[in-house]
CSV table of C-alpha atoms in Angstrom, one decimal:
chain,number,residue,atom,x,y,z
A,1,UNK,CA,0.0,0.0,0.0
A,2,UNK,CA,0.6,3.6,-0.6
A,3,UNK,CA,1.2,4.4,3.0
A,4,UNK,CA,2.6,8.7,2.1
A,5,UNK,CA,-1.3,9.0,0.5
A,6,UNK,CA,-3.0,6.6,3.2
A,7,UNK,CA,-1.0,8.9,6.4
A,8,UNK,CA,-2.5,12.0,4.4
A,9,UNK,CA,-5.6,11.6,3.1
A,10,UNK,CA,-6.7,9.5,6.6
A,11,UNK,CA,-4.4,10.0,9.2
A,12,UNK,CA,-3.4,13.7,9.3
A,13,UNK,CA,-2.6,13.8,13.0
A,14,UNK,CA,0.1,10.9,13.0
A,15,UNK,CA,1.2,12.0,9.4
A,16,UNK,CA,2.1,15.9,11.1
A,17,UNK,CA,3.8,13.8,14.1
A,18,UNK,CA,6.4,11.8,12.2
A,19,UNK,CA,7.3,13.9,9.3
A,20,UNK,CA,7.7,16.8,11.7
A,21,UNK,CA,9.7,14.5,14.2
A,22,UNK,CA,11.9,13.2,11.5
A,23,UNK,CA,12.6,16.4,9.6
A,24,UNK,CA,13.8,18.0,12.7
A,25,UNK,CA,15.6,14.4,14.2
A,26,UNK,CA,13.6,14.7,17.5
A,27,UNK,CA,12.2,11.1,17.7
A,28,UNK,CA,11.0,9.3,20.1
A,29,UNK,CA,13.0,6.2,21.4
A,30,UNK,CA,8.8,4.3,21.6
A,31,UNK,CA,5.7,4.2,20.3
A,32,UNK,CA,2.4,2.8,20.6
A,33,UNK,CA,0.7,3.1,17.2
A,34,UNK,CA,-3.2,2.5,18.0
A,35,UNK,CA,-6.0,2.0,16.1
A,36,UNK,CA,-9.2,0.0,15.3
A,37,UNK,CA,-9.4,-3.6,14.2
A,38,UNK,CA,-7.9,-3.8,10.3
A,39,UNK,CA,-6.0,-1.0,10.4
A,40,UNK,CA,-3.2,-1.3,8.7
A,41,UNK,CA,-0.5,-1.0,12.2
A,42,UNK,CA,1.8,-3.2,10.4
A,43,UNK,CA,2.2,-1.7,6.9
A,44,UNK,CA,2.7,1.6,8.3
A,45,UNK,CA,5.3,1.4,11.1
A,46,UNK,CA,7.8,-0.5,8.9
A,47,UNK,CA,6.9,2.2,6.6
A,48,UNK,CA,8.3,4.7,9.2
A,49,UNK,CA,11.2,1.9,10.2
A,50,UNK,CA,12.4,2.2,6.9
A,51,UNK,CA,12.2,6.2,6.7
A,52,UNK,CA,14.0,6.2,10.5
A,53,UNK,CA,16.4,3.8,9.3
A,54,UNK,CA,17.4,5.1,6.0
A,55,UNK,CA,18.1,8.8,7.6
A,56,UNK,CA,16.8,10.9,4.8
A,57,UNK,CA,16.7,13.9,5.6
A,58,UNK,CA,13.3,14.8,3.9
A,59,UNK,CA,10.4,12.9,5.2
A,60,UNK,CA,9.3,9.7,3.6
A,61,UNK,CA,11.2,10.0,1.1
A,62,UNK,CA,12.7,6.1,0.4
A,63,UNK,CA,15.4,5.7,-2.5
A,64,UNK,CA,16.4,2.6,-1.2
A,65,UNK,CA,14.0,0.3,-2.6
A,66,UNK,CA,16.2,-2.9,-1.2
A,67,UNK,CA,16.4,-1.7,2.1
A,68,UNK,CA,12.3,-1.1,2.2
A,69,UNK,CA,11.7,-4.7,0.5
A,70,UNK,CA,14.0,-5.9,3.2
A,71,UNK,CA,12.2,-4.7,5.9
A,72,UNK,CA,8.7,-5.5,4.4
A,73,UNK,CA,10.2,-9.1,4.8
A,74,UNK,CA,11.7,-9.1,7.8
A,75,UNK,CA,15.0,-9.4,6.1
A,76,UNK,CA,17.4,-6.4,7.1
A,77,UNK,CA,20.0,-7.1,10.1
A,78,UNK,CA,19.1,-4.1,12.5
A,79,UNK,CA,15.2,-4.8,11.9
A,80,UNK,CA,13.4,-7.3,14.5
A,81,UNK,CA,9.3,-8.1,14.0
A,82,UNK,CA,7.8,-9.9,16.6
A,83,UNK,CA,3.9,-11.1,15.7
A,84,UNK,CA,1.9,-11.7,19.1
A,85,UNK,CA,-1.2,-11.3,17.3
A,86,UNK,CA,-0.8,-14.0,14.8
A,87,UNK,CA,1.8,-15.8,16.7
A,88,UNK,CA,3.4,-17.0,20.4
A,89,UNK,CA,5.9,-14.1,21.5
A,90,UNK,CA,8.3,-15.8,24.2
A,91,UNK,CA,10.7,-14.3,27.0
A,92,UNK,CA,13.2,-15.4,25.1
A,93,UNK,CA,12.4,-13.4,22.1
A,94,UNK,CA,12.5,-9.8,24.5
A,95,UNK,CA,15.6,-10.9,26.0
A,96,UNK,CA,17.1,-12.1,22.8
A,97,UNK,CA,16.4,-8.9,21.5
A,98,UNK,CA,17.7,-6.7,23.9
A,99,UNK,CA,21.4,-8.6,23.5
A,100,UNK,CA,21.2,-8.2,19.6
A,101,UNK,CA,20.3,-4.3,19.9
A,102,UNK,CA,23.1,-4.2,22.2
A,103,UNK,CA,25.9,-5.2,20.2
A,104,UNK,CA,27.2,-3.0,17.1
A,105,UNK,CA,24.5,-2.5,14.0
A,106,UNK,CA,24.9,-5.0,11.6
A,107,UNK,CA,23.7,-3.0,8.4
A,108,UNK,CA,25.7,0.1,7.7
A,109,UNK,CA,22.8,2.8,8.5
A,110,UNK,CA,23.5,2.3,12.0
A,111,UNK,CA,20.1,2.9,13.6
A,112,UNK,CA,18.1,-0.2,14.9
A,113,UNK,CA,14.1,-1.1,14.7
A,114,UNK,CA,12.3,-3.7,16.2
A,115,UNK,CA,8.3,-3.9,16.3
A,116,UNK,CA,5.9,-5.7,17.9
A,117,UNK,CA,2.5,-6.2,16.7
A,118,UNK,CA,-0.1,-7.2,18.9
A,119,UNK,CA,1.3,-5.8,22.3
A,120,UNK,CA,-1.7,-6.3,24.3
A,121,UNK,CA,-1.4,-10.0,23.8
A,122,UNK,CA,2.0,-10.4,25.5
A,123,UNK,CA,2.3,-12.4,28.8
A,124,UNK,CA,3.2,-10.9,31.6
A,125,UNK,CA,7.0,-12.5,31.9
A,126,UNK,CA,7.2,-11.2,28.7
A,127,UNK,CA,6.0,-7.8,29.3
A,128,UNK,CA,7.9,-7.1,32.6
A,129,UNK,CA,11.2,-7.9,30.1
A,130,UNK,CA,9.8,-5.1,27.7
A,131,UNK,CA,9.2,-2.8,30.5
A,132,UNK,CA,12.8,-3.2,31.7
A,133,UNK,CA,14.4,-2.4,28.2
A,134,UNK,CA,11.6,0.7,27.6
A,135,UNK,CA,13.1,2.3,30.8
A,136,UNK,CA,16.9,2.0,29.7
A,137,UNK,CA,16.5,2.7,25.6
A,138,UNK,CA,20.2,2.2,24.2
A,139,UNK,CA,21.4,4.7,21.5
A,140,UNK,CA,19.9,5.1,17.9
A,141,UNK,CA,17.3,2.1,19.0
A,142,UNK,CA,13.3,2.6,18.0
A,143,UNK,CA,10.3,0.8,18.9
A,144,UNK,CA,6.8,0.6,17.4
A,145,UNK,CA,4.8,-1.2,19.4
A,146,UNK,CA,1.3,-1.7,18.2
A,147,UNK,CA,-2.2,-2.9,19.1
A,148,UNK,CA,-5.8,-2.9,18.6
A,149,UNK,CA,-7.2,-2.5,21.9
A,150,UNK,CA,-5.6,0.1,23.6
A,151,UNK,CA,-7.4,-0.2,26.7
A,152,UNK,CA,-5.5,-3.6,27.3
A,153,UNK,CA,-2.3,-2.5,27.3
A,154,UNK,CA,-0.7,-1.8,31.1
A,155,UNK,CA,-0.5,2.1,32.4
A,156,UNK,CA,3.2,0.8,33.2
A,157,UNK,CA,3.6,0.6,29.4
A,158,UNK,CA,1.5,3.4,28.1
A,159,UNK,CA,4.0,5.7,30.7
A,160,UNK,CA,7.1,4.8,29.1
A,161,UNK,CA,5.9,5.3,25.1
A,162,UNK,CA,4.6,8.1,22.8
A,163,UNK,CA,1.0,7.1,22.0
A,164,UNK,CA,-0.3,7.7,18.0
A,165,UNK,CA,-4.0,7.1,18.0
A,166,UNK,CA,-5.3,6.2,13.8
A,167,UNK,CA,-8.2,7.3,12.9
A,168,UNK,CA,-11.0,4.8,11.1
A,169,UNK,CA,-12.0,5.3,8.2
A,170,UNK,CA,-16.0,5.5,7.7
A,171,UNK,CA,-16.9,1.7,5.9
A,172,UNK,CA,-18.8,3.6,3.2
A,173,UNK,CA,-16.0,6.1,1.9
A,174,UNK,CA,-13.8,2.6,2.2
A,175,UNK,CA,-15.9,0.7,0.3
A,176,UNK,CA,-16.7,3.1,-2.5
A,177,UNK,CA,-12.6,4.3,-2.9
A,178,UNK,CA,-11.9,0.1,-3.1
A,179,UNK,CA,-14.4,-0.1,-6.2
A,180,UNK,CA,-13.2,2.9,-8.0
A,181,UNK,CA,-9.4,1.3,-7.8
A,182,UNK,CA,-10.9,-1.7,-8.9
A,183,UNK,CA,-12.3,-3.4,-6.1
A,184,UNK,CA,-15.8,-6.0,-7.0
A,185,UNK,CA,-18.4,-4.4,-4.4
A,186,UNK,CA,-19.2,-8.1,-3.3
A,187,UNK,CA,-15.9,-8.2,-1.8
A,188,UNK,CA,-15.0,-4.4,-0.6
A,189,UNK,CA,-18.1,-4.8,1.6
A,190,UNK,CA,-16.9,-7.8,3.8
A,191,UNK,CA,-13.6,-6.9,3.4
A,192,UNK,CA,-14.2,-3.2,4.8
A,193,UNK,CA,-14.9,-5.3,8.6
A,194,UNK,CA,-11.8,-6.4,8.4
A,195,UNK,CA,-9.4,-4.0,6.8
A,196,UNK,CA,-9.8,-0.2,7.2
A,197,UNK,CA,-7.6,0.8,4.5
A,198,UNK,CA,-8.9,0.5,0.4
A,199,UNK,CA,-5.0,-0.8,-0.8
A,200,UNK,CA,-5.2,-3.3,1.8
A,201,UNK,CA,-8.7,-4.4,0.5
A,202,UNK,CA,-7.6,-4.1,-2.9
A,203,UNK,CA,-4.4,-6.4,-1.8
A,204,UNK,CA,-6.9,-9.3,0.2
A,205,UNK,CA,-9.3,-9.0,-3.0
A,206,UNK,CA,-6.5,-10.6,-5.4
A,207,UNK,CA,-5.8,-13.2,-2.8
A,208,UNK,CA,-6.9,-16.2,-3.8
A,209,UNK,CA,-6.9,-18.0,-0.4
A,210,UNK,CA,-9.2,-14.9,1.1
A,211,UNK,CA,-11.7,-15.1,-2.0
A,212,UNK,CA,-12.0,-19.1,-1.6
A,213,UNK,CA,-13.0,-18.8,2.1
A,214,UNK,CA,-15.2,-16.3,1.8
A,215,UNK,CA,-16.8,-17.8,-0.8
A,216,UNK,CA,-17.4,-21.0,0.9
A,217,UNK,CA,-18.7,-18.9,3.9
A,218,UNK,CA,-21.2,-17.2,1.4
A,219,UNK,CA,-22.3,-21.0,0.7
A,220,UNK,CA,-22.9,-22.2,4.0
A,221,UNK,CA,-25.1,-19.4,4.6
A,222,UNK,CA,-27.2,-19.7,1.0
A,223,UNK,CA,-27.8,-23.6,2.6
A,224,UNK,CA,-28.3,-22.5,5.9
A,225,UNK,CA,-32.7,-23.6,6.0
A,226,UNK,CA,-31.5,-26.2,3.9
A,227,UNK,CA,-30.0,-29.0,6.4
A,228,UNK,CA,-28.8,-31.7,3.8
A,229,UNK,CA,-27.5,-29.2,1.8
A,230,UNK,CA,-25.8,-28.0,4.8
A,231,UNK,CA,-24.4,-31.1,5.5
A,232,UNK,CA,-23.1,-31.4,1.8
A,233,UNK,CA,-21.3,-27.9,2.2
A,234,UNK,CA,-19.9,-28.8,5.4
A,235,UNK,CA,-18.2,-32.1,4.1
A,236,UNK,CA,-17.3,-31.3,1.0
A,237,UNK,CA,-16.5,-27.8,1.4
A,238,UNK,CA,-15.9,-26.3,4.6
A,239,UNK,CA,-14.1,-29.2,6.3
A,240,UNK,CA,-11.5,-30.0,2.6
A,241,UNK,CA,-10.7,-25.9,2.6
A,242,UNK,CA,-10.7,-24.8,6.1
A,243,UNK,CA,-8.1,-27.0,7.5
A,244,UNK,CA,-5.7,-25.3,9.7
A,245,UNK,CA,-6.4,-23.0,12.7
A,246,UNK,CA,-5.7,-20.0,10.6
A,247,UNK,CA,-8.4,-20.7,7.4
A,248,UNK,CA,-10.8,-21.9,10.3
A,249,UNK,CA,-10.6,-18.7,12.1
A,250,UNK,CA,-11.4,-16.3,9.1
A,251,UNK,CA,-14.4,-18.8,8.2
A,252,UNK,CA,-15.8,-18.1,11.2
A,253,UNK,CA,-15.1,-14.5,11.4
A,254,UNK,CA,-17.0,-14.1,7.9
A,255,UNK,CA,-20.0,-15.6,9.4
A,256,UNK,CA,-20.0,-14.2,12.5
A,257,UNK,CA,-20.3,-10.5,10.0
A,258,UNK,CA,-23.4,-12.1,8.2
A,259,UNK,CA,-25.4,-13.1,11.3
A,260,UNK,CA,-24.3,-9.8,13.1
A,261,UNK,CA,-26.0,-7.6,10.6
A,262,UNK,CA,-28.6,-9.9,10.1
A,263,UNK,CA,-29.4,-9.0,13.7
A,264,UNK,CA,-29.0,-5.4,12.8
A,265,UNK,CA,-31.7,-5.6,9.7
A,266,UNK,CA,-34.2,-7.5,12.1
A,267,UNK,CA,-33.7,-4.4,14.4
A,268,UNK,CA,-34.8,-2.2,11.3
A,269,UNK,CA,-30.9,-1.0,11.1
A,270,UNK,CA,-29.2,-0.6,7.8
A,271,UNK,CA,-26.6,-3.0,6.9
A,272,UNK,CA,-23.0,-2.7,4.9
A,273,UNK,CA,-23.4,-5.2,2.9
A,274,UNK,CA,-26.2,-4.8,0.1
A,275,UNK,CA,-25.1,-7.0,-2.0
A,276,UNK,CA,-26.9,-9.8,-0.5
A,277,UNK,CA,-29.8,-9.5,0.1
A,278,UNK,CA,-30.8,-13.2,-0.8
A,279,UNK,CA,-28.8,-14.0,1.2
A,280,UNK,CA,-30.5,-11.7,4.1
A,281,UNK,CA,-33.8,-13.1,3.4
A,282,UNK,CA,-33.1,-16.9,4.9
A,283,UNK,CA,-31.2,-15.6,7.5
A,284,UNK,CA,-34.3,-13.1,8.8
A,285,UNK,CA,-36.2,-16.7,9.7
A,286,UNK,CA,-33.4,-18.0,11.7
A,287,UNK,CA,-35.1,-18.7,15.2
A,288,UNK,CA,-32.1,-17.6,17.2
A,289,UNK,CA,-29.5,-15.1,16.2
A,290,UNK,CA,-28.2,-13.7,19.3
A,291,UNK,CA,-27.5,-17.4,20.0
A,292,UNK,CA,-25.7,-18.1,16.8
A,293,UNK,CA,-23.7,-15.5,17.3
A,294,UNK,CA,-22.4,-16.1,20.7
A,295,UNK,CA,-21.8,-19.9,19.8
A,296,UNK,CA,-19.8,-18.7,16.6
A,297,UNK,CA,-18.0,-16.3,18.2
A,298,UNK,CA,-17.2,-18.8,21.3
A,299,UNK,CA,-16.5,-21.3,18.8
A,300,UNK,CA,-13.9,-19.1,16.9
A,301,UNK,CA,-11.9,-18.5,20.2
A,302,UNK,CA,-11.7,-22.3,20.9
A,303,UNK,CA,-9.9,-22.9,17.4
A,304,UNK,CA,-6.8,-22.6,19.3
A,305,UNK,CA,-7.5,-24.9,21.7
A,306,UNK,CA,-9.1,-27.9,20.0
A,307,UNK,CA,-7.2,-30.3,18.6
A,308,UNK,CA,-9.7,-31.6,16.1
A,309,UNK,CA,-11.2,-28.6,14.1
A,310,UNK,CA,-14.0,-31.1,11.7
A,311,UNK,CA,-15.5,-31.6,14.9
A,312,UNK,CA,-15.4,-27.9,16.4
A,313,UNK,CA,-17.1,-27.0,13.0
A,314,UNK,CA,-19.9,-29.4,12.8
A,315,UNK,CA,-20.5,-29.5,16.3
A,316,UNK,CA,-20.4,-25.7,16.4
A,317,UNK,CA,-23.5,-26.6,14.1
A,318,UNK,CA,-24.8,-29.1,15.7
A,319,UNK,CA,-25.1,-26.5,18.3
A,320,UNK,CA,-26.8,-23.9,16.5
A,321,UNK,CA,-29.7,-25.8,15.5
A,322,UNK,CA,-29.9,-27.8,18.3
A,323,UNK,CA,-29.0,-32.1,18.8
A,324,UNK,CA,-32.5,-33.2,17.6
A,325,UNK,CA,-32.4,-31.0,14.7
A,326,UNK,CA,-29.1,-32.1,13.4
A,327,UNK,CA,-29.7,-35.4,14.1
A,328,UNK,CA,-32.8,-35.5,11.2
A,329,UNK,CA,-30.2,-35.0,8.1
């Protein structure tokens, strides 16, 4: 993504902040970078890594394309990523970190990054090791630390970083700049729940893993009055595609955006996505759609704890519609 045109048509405050902080070399040694879920935190601070690191002395301004690709793939010596959102952070990964910031850079620009996405969801070993090297920041060293739920992140933290709130960006102004850049409408309006920027839309559009998911989503709820039919998807569909913790996760999370706004049309509330309405129509008779939801969304927080996902999914089901339903296909 474009991240110069997303800081200034979107993000005016932050974009003021950094160029004005790196134009006049008065950085700060932390930051939190804040904002809401599918914001795109990641894209944008190694963005500003690369600016910090490179040294140019006009804002966001990059000639070296190597040194940004590097970055972008965690693939430049003096540049550390650590994912607790989509992964396990250990204490061995702070402390690890702290002795290879500690020792002489190993790329020739001589400043040092590291970034880690996902704050909040650090343990507490692991955030009492952050904490300590926060509160003794060695020379030339930069950290981006972000998150999308500021409010779980410790005061103790908070105190020792600079704090950049992002803005979102309305889902309708989203949507309609992801069609005119070539975005089907179908897609831009369940991708704007999960990604609040149109490039990053535009990006998860092309992906062919994201469109097969969502498709197959967009199938179990066409079947979803129709129990055999069900079954069928579920079989031959969910269960063949959605095989690892990761795939599983999104299915549900598409869902979970269908029956939610189904909700919100059965409250006489408008809904985002208006291209499916067919779809809208089967889901109005659903007996109980506060209690889909809750088992969807409980379900999609057990995916990392169950060790055999076909059964999560069909008894997640199961559940839905109740054992003697189910038990009629």
């Amino acid at each position: 993504m474009n991240c110069v045109d997303y800081l200034q048509k979107y993000q005016d405050i932050p974009y003021k902040i950094f160029y004005n902080s790196i134009k006049n070399n008065k950085l700060f040694h932390a930051y939190l970078l804040s904002g809401e879920v599918g914001s795109p935190l990641v894209e944008v601070a190694k963005f500003l890594a690369t600016t910090i690191i490179e040294g140019n002395p006009e804002p966001f301004v990059i000639k070296d394309e190597l040194l940004k690709k590097r970055i972008e793939n965690n693939k430049f010596g003096d540049f550390v990523f650590l994912d607790a959102k989509e992964g396990t952070v250990k204490i061995d990964d702070i402390r690890n970190l702290e002795t290879k910031f500690a020792r002489t850079s190993e790329e020739k620009y001589g400043k040092k990054v590291y970034m880690i996405n996902g704050v909040e969801n650090l343990s507490i070993e692991c955030i009492n090791a952050l904490l300590k090297f926060l509160e003794e920041p060695l020379a030339n060293t930069y950290a981006f630390l972000l998150t999308e739920n500021e409010f779980a992140i410790l005061p103790t933290i908070k105190s020792r970083v600079q704090i950049i709130h992002f803005q979102s960006i309305d889902q309708e102004v989203l949507i309609n700049h992801a069609i005119e850049i070539g975005v089907e409408r179908s897609l831009a309006e369940i991708l704007s729940f999960f990604y609040n920027s149109s490039d990053s839309i535009l990006e998860k559009s092309k992906d062919e893993s994201t469109t097969k998911i969502i498709n197959i989503a967009i199938e179990t709820l066409k079947n979803i009055n129709l129990k055999r039919q069900l079954f069928d998807v579920l079989f031959n569909s969910v269960l063949k595609t959605c095989n690892n913790k990761i795939t599983i996760r999104w299915y549900f999370d598409y869902l979970i955006v269908f029956f939610k706004e189904a909700l919100k049309l059965k409250n006489r509330q408008d809904t985002i996505l208006k291209s499916y309405v067919n779809i809208f129509k089967d889901l109005a008779s659903f007996p109980n759609l506060e209690g889909a939801i809750l088992k969807l969304m409980h379900s999609r927080n057990e995916v990392n704890y169950n060790l055999n996902s076909n059964l999560l999914i069909i008894h997640t089901f199961r559940d839905i519609f109740g054992d003697t339903k189910w038990n009629t296909i």
